[in-house]
PDB file of C-alpha atoms in Angstrom:
ATOM      1  CA  MET F   9     106.161 -42.633 -83.123  1.00  0.00           C
ATOM      2  CA  CYS F  10     105.267 -39.148 -85.413  1.00  0.00           C
ATOM      3  CA  ASP F  11     103.663 -39.659 -88.495  1.00  0.00           C
ATOM      4  CA  ALA F  12     105.091 -37.699 -91.127  1.00  0.00           C
ATOM      5  CA  SER F  13     101.267 -36.339 -91.571  1.00  0.00           C
ATOM      6  CA  GLU F  14     101.060 -35.524 -87.780  1.00  0.00           C
ATOM      7  CA  ILE F  15     104.164 -32.999 -88.168  1.00  0.00           C
ATOM      8  CA  LEU F  16     103.221 -31.343 -91.151  1.00  0.00           C
ATOM      9  CA  GLN F  17      99.801 -30.470 -89.457  1.00  0.00           C
ATOM     10  CA  SER F  18     100.959 -29.206 -86.911  1.00  0.00           C
ATOM     11  CA  SER F  19     103.970 -27.102 -88.976  1.00  0.00           C
ATOM     12  CA  VAL F  20     100.861 -25.698 -90.919  1.00  0.00           C
ATOM     13  CA  LEU F  21      98.974 -24.877 -87.876  1.00  0.00           C
ATOM     14  CA  PHE F  22     101.789 -22.722 -85.644  1.00  0.00           C
ATOM     15  CA  TRP F  23     102.431 -21.551 -89.680  1.00  0.00           C
ATOM     16  CA  THR F  24      99.052 -20.041 -89.732  1.00  0.00           C
ATOM     17  CA  LEU F  25      98.936 -18.573 -86.684  1.00  0.00           C
ATOM     18  CA  SER F  26     102.131 -17.303 -87.042  1.00  0.00           C
ATOM     19  CA  ARG F  27     100.918 -15.148 -89.929  1.00  0.00           C
ATOM     20  CA  ILE F  28      97.569 -13.377 -87.501  1.00  0.00           C
ATOM     21  CA  PRO F  29      98.951 -10.307 -86.323  1.00  0.00           C
ATOM     22  CA  ALA F  30      98.115 -10.487 -82.710  1.00  0.00           C
ATOM     23  CA  THR F  31      95.757  -7.369 -82.711  1.00  0.00           C
ATOM     24  CA  ILE F  32      93.161  -9.023 -84.200  1.00  0.00           C
ATOM     25  CA  PHE F  33      92.757 -11.169 -81.303  1.00  0.00           C
ATOM     26  CA  PRO F  34      90.701  -8.246 -79.186  1.00  0.00           C
ATOM     27  CA  TYR F  35      88.509  -7.658 -81.895  1.00  0.00           C
ATOM     28  CA  LEU F  36      87.502 -11.369 -82.206  1.00  0.00           C
ATOM     29  CA  ALA F  37      86.624 -11.298 -78.804  1.00  0.00           C
ATOM     30  CA  LEU F  38      84.803  -8.187 -79.159  1.00  0.00           C
ATOM     31  CA  GLY F  39      83.125  -9.264 -81.692  1.00  0.00           C
ATOM     32  CA  LEU F  40      82.311 -12.548 -79.485  1.00  0.00           C
ATOM     33  CA  LEU F  41      81.140 -10.462 -76.890  1.00  0.00           C
ATOM     34  CA  SER F  42      78.661  -8.439 -79.186  1.00  0.00           C
ATOM     35  CA  THR F  43      77.297 -11.180 -80.485  1.00  0.00           C
ATOM     36  CA  SER F  44      76.504 -12.796 -77.058  1.00  0.00           C
ATOM     37  CA  PHE F  45      74.750  -9.647 -76.011  1.00  0.00           C
ATOM     38  CA  ILE F  46      72.674  -9.257 -79.245  1.00  0.00           C
ATOM     39  CA  ILE F  47      71.615 -12.695 -78.801  1.00  0.00           C
ATOM     40  CA  TYR F  48      70.741 -12.141 -75.154  1.00  0.00           C
ATOM     41  CA  THR F  49      68.830  -9.027 -76.156  1.00  0.00           C
ATOM     42  CA  LEU F  50      67.208 -10.868 -78.892  1.00  0.00           C
ATOM     43  CA  HIS F  51      66.044 -13.714 -76.581  1.00  0.00           C
ATOM     44  CA  HIS F  52      65.470 -11.621 -73.606  1.00  0.00           C
ATOM     45  CA  ASN F  53      63.071  -9.027 -75.650  1.00  0.00           C
ATOM     46  CA  CYS F  54      61.613 -11.853 -77.620  1.00  0.00           C
ATOM     47  CA  PRO F  55      57.471 -11.270 -76.779  1.00  0.00           C
ATOM     48  CA  ALA F  56      57.085 -15.341 -75.820  1.00  0.00           C
ATOM     49  CA  VAL F  57      59.754 -14.312 -72.943  1.00  0.00           C
ATOM     50  CA  ARG F  58      57.800 -11.358 -72.314  1.00  0.00           C
ATOM     51  CA  VAL F  59      54.877 -12.644 -71.981  1.00  0.00           C
ATOM     52  CA  ASP F  60      56.213 -15.108 -69.377  1.00  0.00           C
ATOM     53  CA  GLN F  61      57.570 -12.408 -67.402  1.00  0.00           C
ATOM     54  CA  LEU F  62      54.192 -10.930 -67.126  1.00  0.00           C
ATOM     55  CA  LYS F  63      52.582 -14.049 -66.008  1.00  0.00           C
ATOM     56  CA  ASN F  64      55.028 -14.238 -63.177  1.00  0.00           C
ATOM     57  CA  GLY F  65      54.341 -10.990 -62.537  1.00  0.00           C
ATOM     58  CA  ILE F  66      50.410 -11.464 -62.611  1.00  0.00           C
ATOM     59  CA  THR F  67      51.327 -14.110 -59.371  1.00  0.00           C
ATOM     60  CA  ILE F  68      53.106 -11.619 -57.813  1.00  0.00           C
ATOM     61  CA  VAL F  69      50.530  -9.055 -57.792  1.00  0.00           C
ATOM     62  CA  GLU F  70      47.901 -11.759 -56.749  1.00  0.00           C
ATOM     63  CA  GLU F  71      50.052 -12.092 -53.666  1.00  0.00           C
ATOM     64  CA  ILE F  72      50.196  -8.714 -53.029  1.00  0.00           C
ATOM     65  CA  LEU F  73      46.181  -8.179 -53.135  1.00  0.00           C
ATOM     66  CA  THR F  74      45.599 -10.845 -51.219  1.00  0.00           C
ATOM     67  CA  ASN F  75      47.803  -8.708 -48.531  1.00  0.00           C
ATOM     68  CA  ALA F  76      46.385  -5.787 -49.284  1.00  0.00           C
ATOM     69  CA  LYS F  77      42.774  -6.898 -48.650  1.00  0.00           C
ATOM     70  CA  ALA F  78      44.124  -8.756 -45.403  1.00  0.00           C
ATOM     71  CA  ASN F  79      45.520  -5.378 -44.263  1.00  0.00           C
ATOM     72  CA  CYS F  80      43.796  -2.533 -45.757  1.00  0.00           C
ATOM     73  CA  MET F  81      39.794  -2.848 -45.803  1.00  0.00           C
ATOM     74  CA  ARG F  82      40.062   0.807 -44.326  1.00  0.00           C
ATOM     75  CA  ASP F  83      40.788   1.946 -48.470  1.00  0.00           C
ATOM     76  CA  TYR F  84      38.006  -0.336 -49.745  1.00  0.00           C
ATOM     77  CA  PHE F  85      37.600   1.673 -52.929  1.00  0.00           C
ATOM     78  CA  THR F  86      41.498   2.109 -53.505  1.00  0.00           C
ATOM     79  CA  LEU F  87      41.352  -1.522 -52.874  1.00  0.00           C
ATOM     80  CA  VAL F  88      38.629  -2.056 -55.385  1.00  0.00           C
ATOM     81  CA  LYS F  89      39.837   0.169 -58.110  1.00  0.00           C
ATOM     82  CA  ALA F  90      43.243  -1.082 -58.053  1.00  0.00           C
ATOM     83  CA  GLU F  91      41.744  -5.120 -58.073  1.00  0.00           C
ATOM     84  CA  THR F  92      39.301  -4.116 -61.286  1.00  0.00           C
ATOM     85  CA  GLN F  93      42.827  -2.293 -62.623  1.00  0.00           C
ATOM     86  CA  PHE F  94      44.926  -5.723 -61.953  1.00  0.00           C
ATOM     87  CA  LEU F  95      41.498  -7.938 -63.442  1.00  0.00           C
ATOM     88  CA  ARG F  96      41.699  -5.498 -66.779  1.00  0.00           C
ATOM     89  CA  THR F  97      45.169  -6.079 -67.234  1.00  0.00           C
ATOM     90  CA  LYS F  98      45.292  -9.918 -66.217  1.00  0.00           C
ATOM     91  CA  LEU F  99      42.798  -9.918 -69.291  1.00  0.00           C
ATOM     92  CA  ALA F 100      44.672  -8.301 -71.625  1.00  0.00           C
ATOM     93  CA  VAL F 101      47.571 -10.475 -70.185  1.00  0.00           C
ATOM     94  CA  SER F 102      45.320 -13.621 -71.479  1.00  0.00           C
ATOM     95  CA  ARG F 103      44.226 -11.960 -74.891  1.00  0.00           C
ATOM     96  CA  LEU F 104      47.504 -10.549 -75.852  1.00  0.00           C
ATOM     97  CA  HIS F 105      48.729 -14.538 -75.278  1.00  0.00           C
ATOM     98  CA  SER F 106      46.455 -16.052 -77.551  1.00  0.00           C
ATOM     99  CA  ARG F 107      47.619 -13.283 -80.302  1.00  0.00           C
ATOM    100  CA  LEU F 108      50.961 -14.153 -79.818  1.00  0.00           C
ATOM    101  CA  LEU F 109      49.819 -18.329 -80.462  1.00  0.00           C
ATOM    102  CA  GLU F 110      47.811 -16.946 -83.489  1.00  0.00           C
ATOM    103  CA  ALA F 111      50.600 -14.414 -85.119  1.00  0.00           C
ATOM    104  CA  ARG F 112      52.907 -18.256 -85.570  1.00  0.00           C
ATOM    105  CA  ASN F 113      50.535 -19.262 -88.434  1.00  0.00           C
ATOM    106  CA  ILE F 114      50.282 -15.957 -89.975  1.00  0.00           C
ATOM    107  CA  PRO F 115      51.411 -16.111 -93.737  1.00  0.00           C
ATOM    108  CA  GLY F 116      54.263 -13.696 -94.903  1.00  0.00           C
ATOM    109  CA  TRP F 117      56.982 -12.727 -92.975  1.00  0.00           C
ATOM    110  CA  LYS F 118      55.671  -8.832 -93.571  1.00  0.00           C
ATOM    111  CA  ASN F 119      52.627  -9.673 -91.503  1.00  0.00           C
ATOM    112  CA  TYR F 120      54.354 -11.365 -89.039  1.00  0.00           C
ATOM    113  CA  LEU F 121      56.600  -8.824 -88.601  1.00  0.00           C
ATOM    114  CA  HIS F 122      53.952  -6.361 -87.905  1.00  0.00           C
ATOM    115  CA  GLY F 123      52.020  -8.953 -85.438  1.00  0.00           C
ATOM    116  CA  ILE F 124      54.954  -9.149 -83.442  1.00  0.00           C
ATOM    117  CA  PHE F 125      55.593  -5.387 -83.293  1.00  0.00           C
ATOM    118  CA  THR F 126      52.222  -4.388 -82.462  1.00  0.00           C
ATOM    119  CA  ILE F 127      51.902  -7.464 -79.862  1.00  0.00           C
ATOM    120  CA  SER F 128      55.333  -5.910 -78.785  1.00  0.00           C
ATOM    121  CA  ARG F 129      53.895  -2.662 -78.290  1.00  0.00           C
ATOM    122  CA  ALA F 130      50.934  -3.908 -76.400  1.00  0.00           C
ATOM    123  CA  LEU F 131      53.100  -5.630 -73.973  1.00  0.00           C
ATOM    124  CA  ALA F 132      55.343  -2.526 -73.247  1.00  0.00           C
ATOM    125  CA  ILE F 133      51.839  -1.079 -72.283  1.00  0.00           C
ATOM    126  CA  LEU F 134      50.560  -4.012 -70.361  1.00  0.00           C
ATOM    127  CA  GLU F 135      54.426  -4.167 -68.551  1.00  0.00           C
ATOM    128  CA  ARG F 136      53.795  -0.405 -67.452  1.00  0.00           C
ATOM    129  CA  GLU F 137      49.792  -1.102 -66.293  1.00  0.00           C
ATOM    130  CA  MET F 138      51.256  -3.959 -64.189  1.00  0.00           C
ATOM    131  CA  ARG F 139      53.907  -2.177 -62.363  1.00  0.00           C
ATOM    132  CA  ASP F 140      51.674   0.669 -61.669  1.00  0.00           C
ATOM    133  CA  THR F 141      49.173  -1.555 -60.198  1.00  0.00           C
ATOM    134  CA  GLN F 142      51.685  -3.567 -58.608  1.00  0.00           C
ATOM    135  CA  THR F 143      53.150   0.466 -56.839  1.00  0.00           C
ATOM    136  CA  SER F 144      49.702   1.718 -55.639  1.00  0.00           C
ATOM    137  CA  LEU F 145      48.602  -1.693 -54.085  1.00  0.00           C
ATOM    138  CA  LEU F 146      52.198  -1.412 -52.025  1.00  0.00           C
ATOM    139  CA  VAL F 147      51.629   2.245 -51.767  1.00  0.00           C
ATOM    140  CA  LEU F 148      48.234   0.852 -49.668  1.00  0.00           C
ATOM    141  CA  ILE F 149      49.694  -1.615 -47.543  1.00  0.00           C
ATOM    142  CA  GLU F 150      52.514   1.139 -46.361  1.00  0.00           C
ATOM    143  CA  ALA F 151      49.934   3.506 -45.657  1.00  0.00           C
ATOM    144  CA  ALA F 152      47.880   0.873 -43.711  1.00  0.00           C
ATOM    145  CA  TYR F 153      51.281  -0.425 -41.835  1.00  0.00           C
ATOM    146  CA  GLN F 154      52.048   3.503 -41.213  1.00  0.00           C
ATOM    147  CA  ARG F 155      48.730   4.188 -39.548  1.00  0.00           C
ATOM    148  CA  LYS F 156      49.234   0.977 -37.468  1.00  0.00           C
ATOM    149  CA  LEU F 157      52.484   2.376 -36.167  1.00  0.00           C
ATOM    150  CA  THR F 158      51.161   5.741 -35.503  1.00  0.00           C
ATOM    151  CA  GLY F 159      48.407   4.047 -33.604  1.00  0.00           C
ATOM    152  CA  ASP F 160      50.923   1.726 -31.618  1.00  0.00           C
ATOM    153  CA  ILE F 161      53.145   5.108 -30.859  1.00  0.00           C
ATOM    154  CA  ARG F 162      49.832   6.879 -29.709  1.00  0.00           C
ATOM    155  CA  GLU F 163      48.907   4.233 -27.582  1.00  0.00           C
ATOM    156  CA  GLY F 164      52.247   3.803 -26.004  1.00  0.00           C
ATOM    157  CA  GLN F 165      52.494   7.280 -25.224  1.00  0.00           C
ATOM    158  CA  GLU F 166      49.346   7.588 -23.611  1.00  0.00           C
ATOM    159  CA  ILE F 167      49.897   4.408 -21.274  1.00  0.00           C
ATOM    160  CA  GLY F 168      53.189   6.148 -20.692  1.00  0.00           C
ATOM    161  CA  ASP F 169      51.357   9.831 -19.698  1.00  0.00           C
ATOM    162  CA  GLY F 170      49.098   7.869 -17.484  1.00  0.00           C
ATOM    163  CA  VAL F 171      52.238   6.096 -15.421  1.00  0.00           C
ATOM    164  CA  LEU F 172      54.228   9.102 -15.066  1.00  0.00           C
ATOM    165  CA  HIS F 173      51.279  11.765 -15.058  1.00  0.00           C
ATOM    166  CA  PRO F 174      48.303  10.744 -14.102  1.00  0.00           C
ATOM    167  CA  GLN F 175      45.873  13.663 -14.002  1.00  0.00           C
ATOM    168  CA  TYR F 176      46.828  13.634 -17.782  1.00  0.00           C
ATOM    169  CA  SER F 177      45.603  10.025 -18.580  1.00  0.00           C
ATOM    170  CA  VAL F 178      42.378   9.235 -20.339  1.00  0.00           C
ATOM    171  CA  ARG F 179      40.955   8.105 -18.055  1.00  0.00           C
ATOM    172  CA  ALA F 180      41.143  10.954 -15.935  1.00  0.00           C
ATOM    173  CA  ARG F 181      39.621  12.884 -18.346  1.00  0.00           C
ATOM    174  CA  VAL F 182      36.898  10.139 -19.195  1.00  0.00           C
ATOM    175  CA  ARG F 183      35.915  10.354 -15.279  1.00  0.00           C
ATOM    176  CA  GLY F 184      35.844  14.291 -15.290  1.00  0.00           C
ATOM    177  CA  GLN F 185      38.786  14.938 -13.646  1.00  0.00           C
ATOM    178  CA  PRO F 186      40.723  17.942 -14.402  1.00  0.00           C
ATOM    179  CA  THR F 187      43.163  17.501 -17.495  1.00  0.00           C
ATOM    180  CA  ALA F 188      45.560  20.081 -17.102  1.00  0.00           C
ATOM    181  CA  PRO F 189      47.196  20.819 -13.396  1.00  0.00           C
ATOM    182  CA  ASP F 190      45.649  23.981 -11.741  1.00  0.00           C
ATOM    183  CA  TYR F 191      48.805  26.670 -11.324  1.00  0.00           C
ATOM    184  CA  GLU F 192      48.541  28.498  -7.496  1.00  0.00           C
ATOM    185  CA  VAL F 193      49.255  32.125  -8.297  1.00  0.00           C
TER     186      VAL F 193
END
């Protein structure tokens, strides 16, 4: 049935738990929460993870750039400028990834930490450049979309004016007919 050692172990366990003050559990929970937050933050800010995030950002910006090329040829100079900046950023990310791979073989922890901090600063700059490029491309696409909507509205108004007031229509102006009604006094 019950072994004497099992009874002794359970009584020792209960005796030990009864000696721990009840106020320590919130501190244990706070300690575990803080430790998990620190581990998450260190992992999230790890240069390798940030480079992977930048590569995902590059894929997204490439899709946006393709969309901008299809819809924004009116702003060709701005588009070419944004594409050139994007390609420079893409090259810098590739070089930084190479440096990160080489940093694993750096002898000495001081040199390694210095290399990692340098890479982290460069990553922050590249992340900002990527966001700026993405924002400028999205603004360019939105401006083209607004121009299209404005043109559609203007066309709809001209059609509506032509139906309601034929003398104001574009066709009437083209044919040389009067565009404003003559008022008789």
